[in-house]
Amino acid sequence: MKKNYIAGNWTEGVDYINNINPSDLSDVIGQFAQADINQTNMAIDSASAALKEWSDSPLQFRSDILDKVGNNILSRSQELGMLLSREEGKTAAEGIGEVIRAGHIFKFFGAEVLRQKGDFFNSTRPGIDVSISRSAVGVVGLILPWNFPISIPAWKIAPALAFGNSVVFKPAQLVPALAHALTEIIVESGIPPGVFNLVMGKGADVGDTITNNHKVNAISFTGSVSTGRKVAQSAVSRMAKVQLEMGGKNPLIVLDDADLDRATDCAIQGAFYSTGQRCTASSRLIVTDGIYSKFIKQMKEKITNLRTDHALKKETDIGPVVDQRQLEQDLSYIEIGKSEGASLFCGGERVARETEGNFLTPALFIDTHNNMRINQEEIFGPIASVIKVKNYDEALNIANDTEFGLSAGIVTNSLKHATHFKRHSQSGIAQVNLPTAGVDYHVPFGGTKSSSYGAREQGQYAKEFYTTVKTSYTAS
Ligand code: NAD
């Protein structure tokens, strides 16, 4: 029975839920505590009480703790990566890679603690100096999705702690094992009681309480647009700082002059790896008509060679869908696509394997146009559509014709088109000759339109959200 961590104590839940392996529904990973509203408020109170001492603590102390967390994550990357794959369903290579990324993020922010700097200005008035400093925002509530169970928590928790904030961490209900393991590592690092709290539980209880409790000064949320909207409305109504990372409907443009192999590799990697369950997944493949026939032929060959199976098997390329609810959503979009007149070119089959799991083969639709629901709504599964266009201009218009704006890619050998695309794609991330998914951890991450709201996450840009700015005037 795995407990929550509140006010420096491992705390029994008011209830427990089973964590089920989506590759093998008979495999129960463990029972995880569920907090209620009272326990969530206790966690917020403890974060509030611990805040001053932590934000005033010597930089070396905070830096050492974050560095130690990073090292411990890295030293356990194999074991934690396998656990991640077991609970979320991405392949072992993807799971281990995600854990390593989380370790690097903590080490990055361990060093970033020491790079906090202010600014100095001469005044417009005589005899006055102006200095700019940054300080912690306060108690930070972190509300997380299930699809990256350790790297997204890492890229919120590490900067929050680095800049002297105290934390109430609410993971998604589907992935408590990695949240619990990460908490154990943070506790072992010697973090003072109350500074970091883990509250597993329902969005409607724990998440809603974090959003509405006036002692929470800032909320960083990653998840769906519909939940993000609710979180933002509550947070803004009580003037709390808020940052949202949400969905995507990311386009990958393939132009006639593209290297075909590269184009299909980018499309396969971007659309189907991690079972397509990435906010940066390429779900719209926008292909000019000179390369279209060769592109879809090669896509079919490569898709057919992908093995969908248990996430921990060596030969598996595509793991299972995370749970039954998401599987039903994926299957319903396959039906929606067909009913809209799209042709299911390959895949999209529910398949049986040695173990009973949520296995769905990667699906590719052709004969689609951008107004179809399958091209406008986020599916969040291993499903992509090809949209045939005449030229680059049409491709760019279609790429931008979406309520989302997270990541956008182009595969081309034309410097002119690549340069134009980087300037004019309405997205927070532009990728040239690379998949739309796959980003570095030391540079900003985020999107435009309904994909993101508020300051960027990650790298040095993270300080915009996790600090507040003070301007001090001194007369001599
Ligand atoms: P979700 O919106 O269902 O849940 C996200 C979190 O919000 C969970 O912890 C959930 O318990 C909590 N929650 C639910 N109701 C709440 C409420 N009323 N108040 C406060 N919190 C509440 O999203 P999900 O299904 O876990 O994740 C998938 C979504 O996340 C997709 O839309 C995906 O695109 C998005 N995502 C975005 C990024 C990004 O960085 N842009 C990264 C990963 C995932």
Coordinates of C-alpha atoms and ligand atoms in Angstrom, one line a residue:
M1 CA 0.0 0.0 0.0
K2 CA 1.7 3.2 -1.2
K3 CA 0.9 6.3 0.8
N4 CA 0.7 10.1 0.1
Y5 CA 3.4 12.3 1.5
I6 CA 2.0 15.2 3.5
A7 CA 3.7 17.6 5.9
G8 CA 6.8 15.4 6.1
N9 CA 4.8 12.2 6.8
W10 CA 3.8 9.2 4.7
T11 CA 0.1 9.4 5.1
E12 CA -2.7 6.8 4.7
G13 CA -5.2 7.5 2.0
V14 CA -8.9 7.8 2.7
D15 CA -9.1 5.2 0.0
Y16 CA -6.8 3.1 -2.3
I17 CA -6.9 2.4 -6.0
N18 CA -5.3 -0.4 -8.0
N19 CA -2.6 0.6 -10.6
I20 CA -3.1 -1.7 -13.6
N21 CA -0.6 -2.5 -16.3
P22 CA -2.1 -1.7 -19.7
S23 CA 0.0 -4.4 -21.4
D24 CA -1.3 -7.1 -19.0
L25 CA -4.6 -6.3 -17.3
S26 CA -4.0 -9.1 -14.8
D27 CA -0.9 -7.4 -13.5
V28 CA -1.7 -5.1 -10.6
I29 CA 1.3 -2.9 -9.9
G30 CA 0.2 -1.8 -6.5
Q31 CA -2.5 0.0 -4.4
F32 CA -2.1 3.7 -4.2
A33 CA -3.5 6.1 -1.6
Q34 CA -6.2 8.6 -2.6
A35 CA -6.4 11.9 -0.7
D36 CA -9.6 13.7 0.0
I37 CA -10.2 17.5 0.2
N38 CA -9.2 17.7 3.9
Q39 CA -5.9 15.9 3.3
T40 CA -5.2 18.2 0.3
N41 CA -5.8 21.2 2.5
M42 CA -3.4 19.8 5.0
A43 CA -0.7 19.4 2.3
I44 CA -1.3 23.0 1.2
D45 CA -1.1 24.2 4.9
S46 CA 2.2 22.4 5.3
A47 CA 3.6 23.8 2.1
S48 CA 2.6 27.3 3.3
A49 CA 4.2 26.8 6.7
A50 CA 7.5 25.5 5.2
L51 CA 7.7 28.2 2.5
K52 CA 9.7 30.9 4.3
E53 CA 12.5 28.8 5.6
W54 CA 12.9 27.1 2.2
S55 CA 12.8 30.3 0.1
D56 CA 15.4 31.8 2.5
S57 CA 17.6 28.7 2.5
P58 CA 21.2 29.0 1.2
L59 CA 21.5 28.4 -2.5
Q60 CA 24.0 25.7 -2.0
F61 CA 21.6 23.7 0.2
R62 CA 18.9 23.8 -2.5
S63 CA 21.4 23.1 -5.3
D64 CA 22.8 20.1 -3.5
I65 CA 19.3 18.6 -2.9
L66 CA 18.2 19.0 -6.6
D67 CA 21.5 17.6 -7.8
K68 CA 21.2 14.6 -5.5
V69 CA 17.6 13.9 -6.7
G70 CA 19.0 14.0 -10.3
N71 CA 21.8 11.6 -9.5
N72 CA 19.5 9.2 -7.7
I73 CA 17.0 9.2 -10.6
L74 CA 19.8 8.5 -13.1
S75 CA 21.3 5.7 -11.0
R76 CA 17.8 4.0 -11.0
S77 CA 17.0 4.8 -14.6
Q78 CA 16.7 1.1 -15.7
E79 CA 14.4 0.0 -12.9
L80 CA 12.3 3.2 -12.9
G81 CA 12.1 3.1 -16.7
M82 CA 10.7 -0.4 -16.6
L83 CA 8.2 0.6 -13.9
L84 CA 7.1 3.5 -16.1
S85 CA 6.6 1.2 -19.1
R86 CA 4.6 -1.2 -16.9
E87 CA 2.2 1.5 -15.6
E88 CA 1.9 3.8 -18.7
G89 CA 2.6 1.4 -21.5
K90 CA 5.3 3.1 -23.5
T91 CA 8.1 0.8 -24.5
A92 CA 11.0 0.1 -22.1
A93 CA 13.4 2.1 -24.3
E94 CA 11.0 5.1 -24.2
G95 CA 10.4 4.6 -20.4
I96 CA 14.1 4.5 -19.6
G97 CA 14.7 7.5 -21.9
E98 CA 12.1 9.5 -20.1
V99 CA 13.6 8.7 -16.7
I100 CA 17.0 9.7 -17.8
R101 CA 15.5 13.0 -19.1
A102 CA 14.0 13.6 -15.6
G103 CA 17.3 13.0 -14.0
H104 CA 19.0 15.6 -16.3
I105 CA 16.2 18.1 -15.6
F106 CA 16.8 17.9 -11.8
K107 CA 20.6 18.3 -12.4
F108 CA 20.0 21.3 -14.7
F109 CA 17.9 23.1 -12.1
G110 CA 20.4 22.1 -9.4
A111 CA 22.9 24.3 -11.3
E112 CA 20.3 26.9 -12.2
V113 CA 19.8 27.6 -8.5
L114 CA 23.3 29.1 -8.5
R115 CA 22.6 31.2 -11.6
Q116 CA 19.8 33.3 -10.2
K117 CA 20.7 36.8 -11.0
G118 CA 19.1 40.2 -10.9
D119 CA 19.6 43.4 -12.9
F120 CA 20.8 46.9 -12.2
F121 CA 19.6 50.2 -13.8
N122 CA 20.6 53.8 -13.5
S123 CA 17.5 55.8 -12.6
T124 CA 15.9 58.4 -14.9
R125 CA 16.2 60.6 -11.8
P126 CA 19.5 61.9 -10.2
G127 CA 21.0 60.1 -7.3
I128 CA 18.9 57.0 -7.5
D129 CA 19.9 53.3 -8.2
V130 CA 17.3 50.8 -9.5
S131 CA 17.8 47.1 -8.9
I132 CA 15.7 44.2 -10.0
S133 CA 15.5 41.0 -8.1
R134 CA 13.5 37.8 -8.3
S135 CA 11.9 35.8 -5.5
A136 CA 9.8 32.7 -5.0
V137 CA 6.1 33.0 -6.0
G138 CA 5.1 31.0 -2.9
V139 CA 3.1 27.7 -2.6
V140 CA 2.9 26.1 -6.1
G141 CA 0.3 23.6 -7.0
L142 CA 1.3 21.2 -9.8
I143 CA -1.4 19.2 -11.6
L144 CA -0.2 16.6 -14.0
P145 CA -1.3 14.3 -16.9
W146 CA -0.6 10.6 -17.3
N147 CA 1.4 10.5 -20.5
F148 CA 4.8 11.5 -19.2
P149 CA 4.7 10.2 -15.6
I150 CA 8.2 11.4 -14.5
S151 CA 9.6 13.9 -17.0
I152 CA 6.7 16.4 -16.9
P153 CA 6.6 16.2 -13.0
A154 CA 10.4 16.8 -13.1
W155 CA 10.1 19.9 -15.4
K156 CA 7.6 21.5 -12.9
I157 CA 9.0 20.3 -9.5
A158 CA 12.7 21.0 -10.2
P159 CA 12.3 24.7 -11.1
A160 CA 9.6 25.2 -8.5
L161 CA 12.0 24.0 -5.8
A162 CA 15.1 25.6 -7.4
F163 CA 13.5 29.1 -7.1
G164 CA 12.5 28.6 -3.5
N165 CA 8.8 27.6 -3.8
S166 CA 7.1 24.9 -1.8
V167 CA 5.2 22.3 -3.7
V168 CA 1.9 20.4 -3.7
F169 CA 2.2 17.7 -6.4
K170 CA -0.9 16.0 -7.8
P171 CA -0.1 13.3 -10.3
A172 CA -2.7 11.8 -12.7
Q173 CA -4.6 8.9 -11.2
L174 CA -3.4 6.5 -13.9
V175 CA 0.3 6.8 -13.1
P176 CA 0.8 6.9 -9.3
A177 CA 3.8 4.5 -9.2
L178 CA 6.3 6.9 -10.8
A179 CA 5.0 9.8 -8.8
H180 CA 5.5 7.8 -5.6
A181 CA 9.0 6.7 -6.6
L182 CA 10.0 10.2 -7.4
T183 CA 8.6 11.4 -4.1
E184 CA 10.7 8.8 -2.3
I185 CA 13.8 10.0 -4.0
I186 CA 13.0 13.7 -3.2
V187 CA 12.4 12.7 0.5
E188 CA 15.7 10.8 0.6
S189 CA 17.5 13.8 -0.7
G190 CA 16.9 15.5 2.7
I191 CA 14.3 18.0 1.6
P192 CA 12.8 19.7 4.8
P193 CA 9.3 18.5 5.9
G194 CA 6.4 20.4 4.3
V195 CA 8.4 21.8 1.3
F196 CA 7.3 19.0 -1.0
N197 CA 3.9 17.2 -0.7
L198 CA 2.5 14.3 -2.8
V199 CA -1.3 14.2 -3.0
M200 CA -2.6 11.4 -5.2
G201 CA -6.3 11.4 -5.8
K202 CA -9.2 12.6 -8.1
G203 CA -9.1 15.7 -10.1
A204 CA -12.5 16.7 -8.8
D205 CA -11.2 16.5 -5.2
V206 CA -7.5 17.1 -5.0
G207 CA -7.1 19.1 -8.3
D208 CA -10.1 21.3 -7.6
T209 CA -8.9 22.0 -4.0
I210 CA -5.5 23.0 -5.2
T211 CA -7.0 25.3 -7.8
N212 CA -9.3 27.0 -5.3
N213 CA -7.4 27.2 -2.1
H214 CA -6.2 30.8 -1.6
K215 CA -2.9 29.7 0.0
V216 CA -1.8 28.3 -3.4
N217 CA -0.1 31.2 -5.1
A218 CA 0.5 29.6 -8.5
I219 CA -0.7 26.6 -10.4
S220 CA 1.1 24.9 -13.2
F221 CA -1.2 22.5 -15.1
T222 CA -0.7 20.1 -17.9
G223 CA -3.6 18.2 -19.3
S224 CA -6.6 18.5 -21.6
V225 CA -8.0 21.8 -22.8
S226 CA -11.4 21.3 -21.1
T227 CA -9.8 20.7 -17.6
G228 CA -7.3 23.5 -18.3
R229 CA -10.1 25.9 -18.9
K230 CA -11.7 25.1 -15.6
V231 CA -8.4 25.4 -13.7
A232 CA -7.7 28.8 -15.4
Q233 CA -11.1 30.2 -14.6
S234 CA -10.8 29.3 -10.9
A235 CA -7.2 30.5 -10.6
V236 CA -7.8 33.8 -12.4
S237 CA -11.0 34.5 -10.4
R238 CA -8.8 34.5 -7.2
M239 CA -5.8 36.2 -8.9
A240 CA -3.5 33.2 -8.6
K241 CA -0.7 32.9 -11.2
V242 CA -1.5 30.1 -13.7
Q243 CA 0.3 28.3 -16.4
L244 CA -1.4 25.7 -18.7
E245 CA 0.0 23.2 -21.2
M246 CA -2.7 21.4 -23.1
G247 CA -3.5 19.6 -26.3
G248 CA -2.2 19.6 -29.8
K249 CA -3.2 18.7 -33.4
N250 CA 0.3 18.9 -34.7
P251 CA 1.0 19.1 -38.5
L252 CA 3.9 17.6 -40.3
I253 CA 4.3 19.1 -43.8
V254 CA 6.1 16.9 -46.4
L255 CA 7.2 18.7 -49.6
D256 CA 8.0 17.2 -53.0
D257 CA 11.7 17.9 -52.5
A258 CA 11.9 16.0 -49.1
D259 CA 14.1 12.9 -48.6
L260 CA 11.4 10.2 -48.7
D261 CA 13.0 8.0 -46.0
R262 CA 13.4 10.9 -43.7
A263 CA 9.9 12.1 -44.3
T264 CA 8.4 8.7 -43.4
D265 CA 10.7 8.2 -40.4
C266 CA 9.7 11.6 -39.0
A267 CA 6.0 10.8 -39.6
I268 CA 6.1 7.3 -38.0
Q269 CA 8.2 8.5 -35.1
G270 CA 6.0 11.6 -34.5
A271 CA 2.7 10.0 -35.1
F272 CA 3.0 6.6 -33.4
Y273 CA 5.8 6.3 -30.9
S274 CA 4.7 6.5 -27.3
T275 CA 1.5 5.0 -28.8
G276 CA 0.7 8.5 -30.2
Q277 CA -0.1 9.6 -26.7
R278 CA 2.0 12.8 -26.8
C279 CA 0.8 16.4 -26.9
T280 CA 3.4 16.9 -29.6
A281 CA 2.3 13.9 -31.8
S282 CA 2.1 14.5 -35.5
S283 CA -1.6 13.7 -36.2
R284 CA -1.9 15.6 -39.5
L285 CA 0.5 14.7 -42.3
I286 CA 0.2 17.4 -44.9
V287 CA 1.8 16.1 -48.1
T288 CA 2.3 17.8 -51.5
D289 CA 1.0 15.8 -54.5
G290 CA 4.3 15.2 -56.2
I291 CA 5.5 12.9 -53.4
Y292 CA 2.1 11.8 -52.1
S293 CA 1.9 8.3 -53.7
K294 CA 5.4 7.3 -52.8
F295 CA 4.9 8.7 -49.2
I296 CA 1.7 6.7 -48.4
K297 CA 3.2 3.6 -50.0
Q298 CA 6.3 3.7 -47.8
M299 CA 4.2 4.7 -44.8
K300 CA 2.2 1.5 -45.2
E301 CA 5.3 -0.6 -45.5
K302 CA 6.8 0.9 -42.4
I303 CA 3.6 0.8 -40.3
T304 CA 3.1 -2.9 -41.2
N305 CA 6.5 -3.6 -39.8
L306 CA 5.8 -2.0 -36.5
R307 CA 5.1 -4.6 -33.7
T308 CA 2.4 -3.6 -31.3
D309 CA 2.8 -5.7 -28.1
H310 CA 3.6 -5.8 -24.4
A311 CA 5.6 -2.6 -23.6
L312 CA 8.4 -4.6 -21.9
K313 CA 9.0 -7.1 -24.7
K314 CA 12.3 -6.4 -26.7
E315 CA 10.7 -6.6 -30.1
T316 CA 7.9 -4.2 -29.3
D317 CA 7.8 -0.9 -31.2
I318 CA 4.4 0.3 -30.0
G319 CA 3.0 -0.3 -26.6
P320 CA -0.6 -0.5 -25.5
V321 CA -3.1 2.3 -25.2
V322 CA -3.1 3.6 -21.6
D323 CA -6.5 2.4 -20.5
Q324 CA -9.9 1.2 -21.6
R325 CA -11.4 4.7 -21.7
Q326 CA -8.7 6.0 -24.0
L327 CA -8.9 2.9 -26.2
E328 CA -12.6 3.4 -26.6
Q329 CA -12.0 7.0 -27.6
D330 CA -9.4 5.9 -30.2
L331 CA -11.7 3.3 -31.6
S332 CA -14.6 5.8 -31.8
Y333 CA -12.4 8.3 -33.7
I334 CA -11.6 5.5 -36.2
E335 CA -15.4 5.1 -36.8
I336 CA -15.8 8.9 -36.9
G337 CA -13.1 9.1 -39.6
K338 CA -14.8 6.4 -41.7
S339 CA -18.2 8.0 -41.3
E340 CA -16.7 11.4 -42.5
G341 CA -15.5 9.7 -45.7
A342 CA -11.8 9.2 -44.9
S343 CA -10.3 5.9 -46.0
L344 CA -8.5 3.8 -43.3
F345 CA -5.4 3.0 -45.3
C346 CA -3.8 0.6 -42.8
G347 CA -3.9 -0.4 -39.1
G348 CA -6.4 0.7 -36.5
E349 CA -7.1 -2.9 -35.5
R350 CA -7.6 -4.1 -31.9
V351 CA -5.2 -7.0 -31.6
A352 CA -4.8 -9.9 -29.2
R353 CA -1.4 -10.8 -27.8
E354 CA -0.1 -13.3 -25.3
T355 CA -1.2 -11.1 -22.4
E356 CA -4.6 -9.3 -22.3
G357 CA -3.9 -5.6 -22.9
N358 CA -5.1 -2.5 -24.7
F359 CA -3.4 -3.2 -28.0
L360 CA -4.3 -1.1 -31.1
T361 CA -2.2 -1.1 -34.2
P362 CA -1.1 2.3 -35.6
A363 CA -3.8 3.7 -37.9
L364 CA -3.3 5.8 -41.0
F365 CA -6.2 7.6 -42.8
I366 CA -5.9 8.9 -46.3
D367 CA -8.5 10.9 -48.4
T368 CA -9.0 13.3 -45.6
H369 CA -9.5 17.0 -45.5
N370 CA -8.7 19.4 -42.7
N371 CA -12.3 20.2 -41.7
M372 CA -12.9 16.6 -40.7
R373 CA -13.2 16.0 -36.9
I374 CA -10.3 13.6 -37.1
N375 CA -8.2 16.5 -38.2
Q376 CA -9.5 19.1 -35.8
E377 CA -10.0 17.3 -32.5
E378 CA -7.2 15.8 -30.4
I379 CA -7.5 12.0 -30.5
F380 CA -4.4 11.2 -28.3
G381 CA -3.8 7.8 -29.8
P382 CA -1.8 6.0 -32.5
I383 CA -3.9 7.5 -35.3
A384 CA -2.8 9.9 -38.0
S385 CA -4.3 11.4 -41.2
V386 CA -2.8 12.3 -44.5
I387 CA -4.0 15.5 -46.2
K388 CA -3.0 15.9 -49.8
V389 CA -2.2 19.5 -51.0
K390 CA -0.9 21.2 -54.1
N391 CA 2.0 23.2 -52.8
Y392 CA 3.8 24.7 -49.8
D393 CA 1.4 27.7 -49.5
E394 CA -1.6 25.5 -49.2
A395 CA 0.2 23.2 -46.8
L396 CA 1.1 26.1 -44.5
N397 CA -2.5 27.4 -44.5
I398 CA -3.8 24.0 -43.5
A399 CA -1.1 23.5 -40.9
N400 CA -2.1 26.8 -39.2
D401 CA -5.9 26.1 -39.6
T402 CA -6.4 24.6 -36.1
E403 CA -7.4 25.8 -32.7
F404 CA -4.0 24.4 -31.4
G405 CA -0.4 25.6 -31.8
L406 CA 2.0 23.4 -29.9
S407 CA 4.5 21.8 -32.4
A408 CA 4.7 21.9 -36.2
G409 CA 7.2 20.3 -38.6
I410 CA 8.3 20.4 -42.2
V411 CA 10.4 17.9 -44.2
T412 CA 12.1 19.6 -47.1
N413 CA 15.4 20.3 -48.6
S414 CA 14.4 23.9 -49.5
L415 CA 16.1 26.5 -47.3
K416 CA 13.6 29.0 -48.5
H417 CA 10.6 27.0 -47.4
A418 CA 12.2 25.9 -44.1
T419 CA 13.0 29.5 -43.2
H420 CA 9.5 30.7 -44.2
F421 CA 7.9 27.9 -42.2
K422 CA 9.9 28.7 -39.0
R423 CA 8.7 32.2 -39.2
H424 CA 5.1 31.6 -40.2
S425 CA 3.9 28.4 -38.5
Q426 CA 1.6 29.4 -35.7
S427 CA 3.1 27.1 -33.1
G428 CA 5.4 27.4 -30.1
I429 CA 7.8 24.8 -31.5
A430 CA 8.9 24.4 -35.2
Q431 CA 10.8 21.4 -36.3
V432 CA 12.7 21.2 -39.7
N433 CA 13.5 17.7 -40.9
L434 CA 12.7 16.3 -37.5
P435 CA 9.6 14.7 -35.9
T436 CA 7.1 17.1 -34.2
A437 CA 7.7 15.2 -31.0
G438 CA 11.1 15.2 -29.3
V439 CA 12.5 18.3 -27.6
D440 CA 15.5 19.3 -25.5
Y441 CA 15.1 20.0 -21.8
H442 CA 17.2 23.1 -21.5
V443 CA 15.2 25.3 -23.8
P444 CA 11.6 26.7 -23.6
F445 CA 8.6 24.4 -24.3
G446 CA 5.1 25.5 -25.0
G447 CA 2.6 26.6 -27.7
T448 CA 0.2 29.1 -28.9
K449 CA -3.7 29.3 -29.1
S450 CA -5.5 26.6 -27.1
S451 CA -2.3 24.6 -26.6
S452 CA -0.7 26.8 -23.9
Y453 CA -1.5 29.7 -21.6
G454 CA 0.9 31.7 -19.6
A455 CA 4.7 31.6 -19.3
R456 CA 6.8 29.0 -21.1
E457 CA 8.1 25.9 -19.2
Q458 CA 11.6 24.5 -19.1
G459 CA 15.2 25.8 -19.3
Q460 CA 16.0 29.3 -18.1
Y461 CA 12.5 30.5 -19.3
A462 CA 11.0 28.5 -16.4
K463 CA 11.9 31.3 -14.0
E464 CA 9.2 33.6 -15.5
F465 CA 6.6 31.4 -13.9
Y466 CA 8.3 30.2 -10.8
T467 CA 9.6 33.7 -9.6
T468 CA 8.1 37.1 -9.1
V469 CA 10.0 40.3 -9.9
K470 CA 10.8 43.1 -7.5
T471 CA 12.0 46.6 -8.5
S472 CA 13.9 48.4 -5.7
Y473 CA 14.9 52.1 -5.8
T474 CA 17.6 53.4 -3.5
A475 CA 18.5 57.1 -3.1
S476 CA 22.0 57.9 -2.0
Ligands
NAD1 P1 -6.9 15.7 -18.0 O1 -7.2 17.1 -18.3 O2 -7.9 14.7 -17.9 O3 -6.2 15.6 -16.5 C1 -5.0 16.3 -16.2 C2 -4.9 16.5 -14.7 O4 -6.0 17.3 -14.2 C3 -5.1 15.2 -13.9 O5 -4.2 15.1 -12.9 C4 -6.5 15.2 -13.5 O6 -6.8 14.4 -12.3 C5 -6.7 16.7 -13.1 N1 -8.0 17.2 -13.1 C6 -9.2 16.6 -13.6 N2 -10.2 17.4 -13.3 C7 -9.8 18.5 -12.6 C8 -10.4 19.6 -12.0 N3 -11.7 19.8 -12.1 N4 -9.7 20.5 -11.4 C9 -8.3 20.3 -11.3 N5 -7.7 19.3 -11.8 C10 -8.4 18.3 -12.4 O7 -5.7 15.2 -19.0 P2 -5.0 13.8 -19.1 O8 -6.0 12.9 -19.8 O9 -4.4 13.3 -17.8 O10 -3.8 14.1 -20.1 C11 -4.0 14.1 -21.5 C12 -4.0 15.6 -22.0 O11 -2.8 16.2 -21.6 C13 -4.0 15.7 -23.5 O12 -4.9 16.6 -23.9 C14 -2.6 16.1 -23.9 O13 -2.4 16.8 -25.1 C15 -2.3 16.9 -22.7 N6 -0.8 17.1 -22.5 C16 -0.2 18.3 -22.8 C17 1.1 18.4 -22.7 C18 1.8 19.8 -23.0 O14 2.9 20.0 -22.5 N7 1.2 20.6 -23.8 C19 1.9 17.4 -22.3 C20 1.3 16.2 -22.0 C21 -0.1 16.0 -22.1

